[in-house]
PDB file of C-alpha atoms in Angstrom:
ATOM      1  CA  MET A  21       0.160   0.124  -0.141  1.00  0.00           C
ATOM      2  CA  LYS A  22       1.127   3.604  -0.738  1.00  0.00           C
ATOM      3  CA  PHE A  23       1.356   6.427   2.143  1.00  0.00           C
ATOM      4  CA  ARG A  24      -1.930   7.889   2.237  1.00  0.00           C
ATOM      5  CA  GLN A  25      -4.483   5.450   3.650  1.00  0.00           C
ATOM      6  CA  VAL A  26      -7.813   6.115   4.776  1.00  0.00           C
ATOM      7  CA  HIS A  27     -10.251   4.180   7.042  1.00  0.00           C
ATOM      8  CA  LEU A  28     -14.243   4.870   5.853  1.00  0.00           C
ATOM      9  CA  ASP A  29     -15.479   3.448   8.836  1.00  0.00           C
ATOM     10  CA  PHE A  30     -19.167   2.572   8.205  1.00  0.00           C
ATOM     11  CA  GLN A  31     -21.138   0.942  11.184  1.00  0.00           C
ATOM     12  CA  THR A  32     -24.402   1.818  10.433  1.00  0.00           C
ATOM     13  CA  SER A  33     -27.616   0.666  12.290  1.00  0.00           C
ATOM     14  CA  GLY A  34     -30.296  -1.288  10.149  1.00  0.00           C
ATOM     15  CA  LEU A  35     -33.035   1.650  11.417  1.00  0.00           C
ATOM     16  CA  ILE A  36     -31.207   4.499   9.460  1.00  0.00           C
ATOM     17  CA  PRO A  37     -32.964   5.337   6.189  1.00  0.00           C
ATOM     18  CA  GLU A  38     -31.728   6.063   2.865  1.00  0.00           C
ATOM     19  CA  ILE A  39     -28.083   5.073   3.099  1.00  0.00           C
ATOM     20  CA  GLY A  40     -25.877   6.572   0.676  1.00  0.00           C
ATOM     21  CA  VAL A  41     -28.898   8.229  -1.178  1.00  0.00           C
ATOM     22  CA  ASP A  42     -26.434  11.306  -1.944  1.00  0.00           C
ATOM     23  CA  PHE A  43     -23.617   9.460  -2.975  1.00  0.00           C
ATOM     24  CA  ASP A  44     -21.932  10.955  -5.867  1.00  0.00           C
ATOM     25  CA  LYS A  45     -18.945   9.142  -7.464  1.00  0.00           C
ATOM     26  CA  GLU A  46     -17.500  12.567  -8.846  1.00  0.00           C
ATOM     27  CA  GLN A  47     -17.551  14.397  -5.578  1.00  0.00           C
ATOM     28  CA  PHE A  48     -16.149  11.035  -3.827  1.00  0.00           C
ATOM     29  CA  GLN A  49     -13.201  11.007  -6.406  1.00  0.00           C
ATOM     30  CA  LYS A  50     -12.534  14.732  -5.661  1.00  0.00           C
ATOM     31  CA  ALA A  51     -12.485  14.162  -1.971  1.00  0.00           C
ATOM     32  CA  LEU A  52      -9.880  11.508  -2.308  1.00  0.00           C
ATOM     33  CA  LYS A  53      -7.928  13.665  -4.618  1.00  0.00           C
ATOM     34  CA  THR A  54      -8.091  16.577  -2.254  1.00  0.00           C
ATOM     35  CA  GLY A  55      -6.961  14.571   0.584  1.00  0.00           C
ATOM     36  CA  HIS A  56      -4.081  13.123  -1.441  1.00  0.00           C
ATOM     37  CA  VAL A  57      -5.504   9.501  -0.736  1.00  0.00           C
ATOM     38  CA  ASP A  58      -3.620   6.295  -1.953  1.00  0.00           C
ATOM     39  CA  SER A  59      -5.783   3.597  -0.288  1.00  0.00           C
ATOM     40  CA  ILE A  60      -9.312   3.797   1.247  1.00  0.00           C
ATOM     41  CA  THR A  61     -10.969   0.840   3.082  1.00  0.00           C
ATOM     42  CA  VAL A  62     -14.595   0.309   1.969  1.00  0.00           C
ATOM     43  CA  PHE A  63     -17.436  -1.509   3.547  1.00  0.00           C
ATOM     44  CA  SER A  64     -18.635  -4.705   2.688  1.00  0.00           C
ATOM     45  CA  LYS A  65     -20.090  -5.605   6.056  1.00  0.00           C
ATOM     46  CA  CYS A  66     -20.412  -3.485   9.322  1.00  0.00           C
ATOM     47  CA  HIS A  67     -20.773  -4.585  12.956  1.00  0.00           C
ATOM     48  CA  HIS A  68     -24.276  -4.250  12.581  1.00  0.00           C
ATOM     49  CA  GLY A  69     -24.285  -7.255  10.127  1.00  0.00           C
ATOM     50  CA  TRP A  70     -25.278  -5.415   6.858  1.00  0.00           C
ATOM     51  CA  SER A  71     -23.945  -5.579   3.768  1.00  0.00           C
ATOM     52  CA  TYR A  72     -23.511  -2.488   1.686  1.00  0.00           C
ATOM     53  CA  HIS A  73     -23.796  -4.418  -1.732  1.00  0.00           C
ATOM     54  CA  PRO A  74     -26.216  -6.769  -3.372  1.00  0.00           C
ATOM     55  CA  THR A  75     -25.381 -10.545  -1.568  1.00  0.00           C
ATOM     56  CA  LYS A  76     -26.955 -13.924  -1.789  1.00  0.00           C
ATOM     57  CA  VAL A  77     -25.304 -15.060   1.434  1.00  0.00           C
ATOM     58  CA  ASN A  78     -26.210 -12.069   3.511  1.00  0.00           C
ATOM     59  CA  GLN A  79     -28.668  -9.103   3.589  1.00  0.00           C
ATOM     60  CA  MET A  80     -28.058  -5.619   2.255  1.00  0.00           C
ATOM     61  CA  HIS A  81     -28.523  -2.823   4.425  1.00  0.00           C
ATOM     62  CA  PRO A  82     -32.440  -2.027   4.451  1.00  0.00           C
ATOM     63  CA  GLY A  83     -31.824   1.701   4.129  1.00  0.00           C
ATOM     64  CA  LEU A  84     -29.806   1.003   0.900  1.00  0.00           C
ATOM     65  CA  SER A  85     -30.961   0.799  -2.503  1.00  0.00           C
ATOM     66  CA  PHE A  86     -27.802   0.298  -4.815  1.00  0.00           C
ATOM     67  CA  ASP A  87     -24.453  -1.094  -4.943  1.00  0.00           C
ATOM     68  CA  LEU A  88     -22.566   1.231  -2.643  1.00  0.00           C
ATOM     69  CA  LEU A  89     -19.233  -1.109  -2.474  1.00  0.00           C
ATOM     70  CA  GLY A  90     -19.342  -1.342  -6.009  1.00  0.00           C
ATOM     71  CA  ALA A  91     -19.792   2.085  -6.727  1.00  0.00           C
ATOM     72  CA  GLU A  92     -17.036   3.200  -4.262  1.00  0.00           C
ATOM     73  CA  LEU A  93     -14.612   0.684  -6.010  1.00  0.00           C
ATOM     74  CA  GLU A  94     -15.238   1.675  -9.280  1.00  0.00           C
ATOM     75  CA  ALA A  95     -14.776   5.260  -8.298  1.00  0.00           C
ATOM     76  CA  CYS A  96     -11.357   4.181  -6.716  1.00  0.00           C
ATOM     77  CA  LYS A  97     -10.337   1.995  -9.579  1.00  0.00           C
ATOM     78  CA  GLU A  98     -10.769   4.955 -12.156  1.00  0.00           C
ATOM     79  CA  MET A  99      -8.273   6.980 -10.048  1.00  0.00           C
ATOM     80  CA  GLY A 100      -5.791   4.344  -9.225  1.00  0.00           C
ATOM     81  CA  VAL A 101      -6.711   4.129  -5.616  1.00  0.00           C
ATOM     82  CA  LYS A 102      -5.966   1.244  -3.659  1.00  0.00           C
ATOM     83  CA  ALA A 103      -9.439   0.175  -1.887  1.00  0.00           C
ATOM     84  CA  PRO A 104      -9.380  -3.073   0.477  1.00  0.00           C
ATOM     85  CA  VAL A 105     -12.585  -4.356   1.436  1.00  0.00           C
ATOM     86  CA  TYR A 106     -13.750  -4.038   5.174  1.00  0.00           C
ATOM     87  CA  ILE A 107     -15.639  -7.224   6.812  1.00  0.00           C
ATOM     88  CA  SER A 108     -16.434  -7.220  10.224  1.00  0.00           C
ATOM     89  CA  ALA A 109     -15.703 -10.715  11.337  1.00  0.00           C
ATOM     90  CA  GLY A 110     -15.912 -11.030  15.235  1.00  0.00           C
ATOM     91  CA  PHE A 111     -19.197  -8.684  15.502  1.00  0.00           C
ATOM     92  CA  ASP A 112     -22.275  -9.342  13.504  1.00  0.00           C
ATOM     93  CA  GLU A 113     -25.190  -8.133  15.669  1.00  0.00           C
ATOM     94  CA  LYS A 114     -27.870  -9.304  13.122  1.00  0.00           C
ATOM     95  CA  GLU A 115     -26.421 -12.891  13.643  1.00  0.00           C
ATOM     96  CA  ALA A 116     -25.887 -12.605  17.156  1.00  0.00           C
ATOM     97  CA  VAL A 117     -29.774 -11.744  17.723  1.00  0.00           C
ATOM     98  CA  LYS A 118     -30.715 -14.509  15.232  1.00  0.00           C
ATOM     99  CA  HIS A 119     -28.335 -17.043  16.664  1.00  0.00           C
ATOM    100  CA  PRO A 120     -27.373 -16.638  20.360  1.00  0.00           C
ATOM    101  CA  GLU A 121     -25.758 -19.811  20.550  1.00  0.00           C
ATOM    102  CA  TRP A 122     -22.873 -18.521  18.333  1.00  0.00           C
ATOM    103  CA  LEU A 123     -21.726 -16.153  20.957  1.00  0.00           C
ATOM    104  CA  VAL A 124     -18.453 -16.467  22.697  1.00  0.00           C
ATOM    105  CA  ARG A 125     -19.082 -17.466  26.254  1.00  0.00           C
ATOM    106  CA  GLN A 126     -17.352 -17.259  29.498  1.00  0.00           C
ATOM    107  CA  ALA A 127     -17.224 -20.284  31.852  1.00  0.00           C
ATOM    108  CA  ASP A 128     -20.296 -19.297  33.452  1.00  0.00           C
ATOM    109  CA  GLU A 129     -22.141 -18.928  30.064  1.00  0.00           C
ATOM    110  CA  SER A 130     -22.117 -15.178  30.559  1.00  0.00           C
ATOM    111  CA  LEU A 131     -21.306 -13.284  27.391  1.00  0.00           C
ATOM    112  CA  THR A 132     -17.755 -11.805  26.868  1.00  0.00           C
ATOM    113  CA  GLU A 133     -19.079  -8.110  25.708  1.00  0.00           C
ATOM    114  CA  SER A 134     -22.078  -6.597  26.372  1.00  0.00           C
ATOM    115  CA  PRO A 135     -23.959  -8.411  28.918  1.00  0.00           C
ATOM    116  CA  ASP A 136     -27.296  -8.641  26.931  1.00  0.00           C
ATOM    117  CA  PHE A 137     -29.186  -7.582  23.960  1.00  0.00           C
ATOM    118  CA  PHE A 138     -30.857  -4.633  25.861  1.00  0.00           C
ATOM    119  CA  THR A 139     -27.508  -2.794  26.724  1.00  0.00           C
ATOM    120  CA  PRO A 140     -25.562  -0.857  24.123  1.00  0.00           C
ATOM    121  CA  GLY A 141     -22.715  -3.058  22.476  1.00  0.00           C
ATOM    122  CA  TYR A 142     -21.780  -5.565  20.207  1.00  0.00           C
ATOM    123  CA  HIS A 143     -21.494  -9.187  21.034  1.00  0.00           C
ATOM    124  CA  HIS A 144     -18.334 -11.385  19.823  1.00  0.00           C
ATOM    125  CA  LEU A 145     -19.347 -14.384  17.522  1.00  0.00           C
ATOM    126  CA  CYS A 146     -17.372 -17.653  17.820  1.00  0.00           C
ATOM    127  CA  TYR A 147     -15.446 -19.103  14.795  1.00  0.00           C
ATOM    128  CA  ASN A 148     -16.138 -22.630  16.167  1.00  0.00           C
ATOM    129  CA  THR A 149     -19.850 -22.396  15.293  1.00  0.00           C
ATOM    130  CA  PRO A 150     -21.657 -22.389  11.674  1.00  0.00           C
ATOM    131  CA  TYR A 151     -20.779 -18.461  12.233  1.00  0.00           C
ATOM    132  CA  LEU A 152     -17.338 -19.213  10.497  1.00  0.00           C
ATOM    133  CA  ASP A 153     -18.969 -20.729   7.341  1.00  0.00           C
ATOM    134  CA  LEU A 154     -21.243 -18.013   6.994  1.00  0.00           C
ATOM    135  CA  LEU A 155     -18.424 -15.472   7.095  1.00  0.00           C
ATOM    136  CA  LEU A 156     -16.011 -17.481   4.724  1.00  0.00           C
ATOM    137  CA  ALA A 157     -19.204 -17.426   2.479  1.00  0.00           C
ATOM    138  CA  GLU A 158     -19.253 -13.697   3.048  1.00  0.00           C
ATOM    139  CA  ILE A 159     -15.900 -13.407   1.923  1.00  0.00           C
ATOM    140  CA  GLU A 160     -15.834 -15.683  -1.071  1.00  0.00           C
ATOM    141  CA  GLU A 161     -18.838 -13.683  -2.226  1.00  0.00           C
ATOM    142  CA  VAL A 162     -16.899 -10.573  -2.227  1.00  0.00           C
ATOM    143  CA  MET A 163     -13.676 -11.760  -3.996  1.00  0.00           C
ATOM    144  CA  GLU A 164     -15.590 -13.499  -6.666  1.00  0.00           C
ATOM    145  CA  ASN A 165     -17.994 -10.517  -7.224  1.00  0.00           C
ATOM    146  CA  TYR A 166     -15.719  -7.565  -6.943  1.00  0.00           C
ATOM    147  CA  HIS A 167     -11.898  -8.851  -7.105  1.00  0.00           C
ATOM    148  CA  PRO A 168     -10.710  -6.424  -4.389  1.00  0.00           C
ATOM    149  CA  GLU A 169      -7.117  -5.793  -3.838  1.00  0.00           C
ATOM    150  CA  GLY A 170      -7.491  -6.793  -0.441  1.00  0.00           C
ATOM    151  CA  ILE A 171      -9.710  -7.887   2.667  1.00  0.00           C
ATOM    152  CA  PHE A 172      -9.697  -6.318   6.177  1.00  0.00           C
ATOM    153  CA  LEU A 173     -11.395  -8.670   8.329  1.00  0.00           C
ATOM    154  CA  ASP A 174     -12.005  -6.294  11.738  1.00  0.00           C
ATOM    155  CA  ILE A 175     -12.481  -8.038  15.049  1.00  0.00           C
ATOM    156  CA  SER A 176     -10.847 -11.330  13.977  1.00  0.00           C
ATOM    157  CA  ALA A 177      -9.024 -12.098  16.992  1.00  0.00           C
ATOM    158  CA  VAL A 178      -9.368 -15.779  18.566  1.00  0.00           C
ATOM    159  CA  ARG A 179     -10.905 -15.322  21.902  1.00  0.00           C
ATOM    160  CA  PRO A 180     -11.400 -17.784  24.788  1.00  0.00           C
ATOM    161  CA  CYS A 181     -14.902 -19.520  24.746  1.00  0.00           C
ATOM    162  CA  CYS A 182     -16.872 -21.834  26.559  1.00  0.00           C
ATOM    163  CA  CYS A 183     -19.894 -22.066  24.264  1.00  0.00           C
ATOM    164  CA  ALA A 184     -21.590 -25.532  23.906  1.00  0.00           C
ATOM    165  CA  ARG A 185     -19.397 -26.000  20.416  1.00  0.00           C
ATOM    166  CA  CYS A 186     -16.216 -25.066  22.244  1.00  0.00           C
ATOM    167  CA  ARG A 187     -16.900 -27.567  25.127  1.00  0.00           C
ATOM    168  CA  GLN A 188     -17.639 -30.474  22.772  1.00  0.00           C
TER     169      GLN A 188
END
C-alpha cells in the first residue's frame, strides 16, 4: 500500500434510512484527490451485520437501494486508488440476535462483551460455530464479485470461549 491510507468507518444501524442516497462518484473522487488519498478501506459488512452491496449470503442494509460498495470500488479504480474491502468478522449483531448459540461465552455461560441484548454494545461471535461458514461465504462472495485488492477482517482475534461447541 502507498503512503496516505484512510479507513472509511461505516457502522450503520439498520434503522437509518436512505443510506448513500446522495452518493456522487465525482464528489467522492474529488474528496479522495483533495485528501491525497492513496488507499481507502470501503465496507462490505459492518458490525451491525448489514452488507453495503447486493448479496446472496447476507442481507443488504435495509436503507440502501444500490450497490454502494461497487460504486466506491469503481470510483477508486478509475483514479488508481487502492481500496481494500472491510468485513466485520468478530461482530455481526444481526446474526448474534438470530443465533445467540454462536456467541463467545465465558465459563459461567455469560457473554464476553455487552451482557445482554438490551445494553448497548456488540457481541463476539465464536468461529467454532456455523458462523464461520457464513463469514467464509461472505468473504468468497466479495472476492468473486468484486476482485478487491485486499480484505480487511476486523475484530478477528481468536478469543477463549466456553460455548457449547467449544466445550464439545
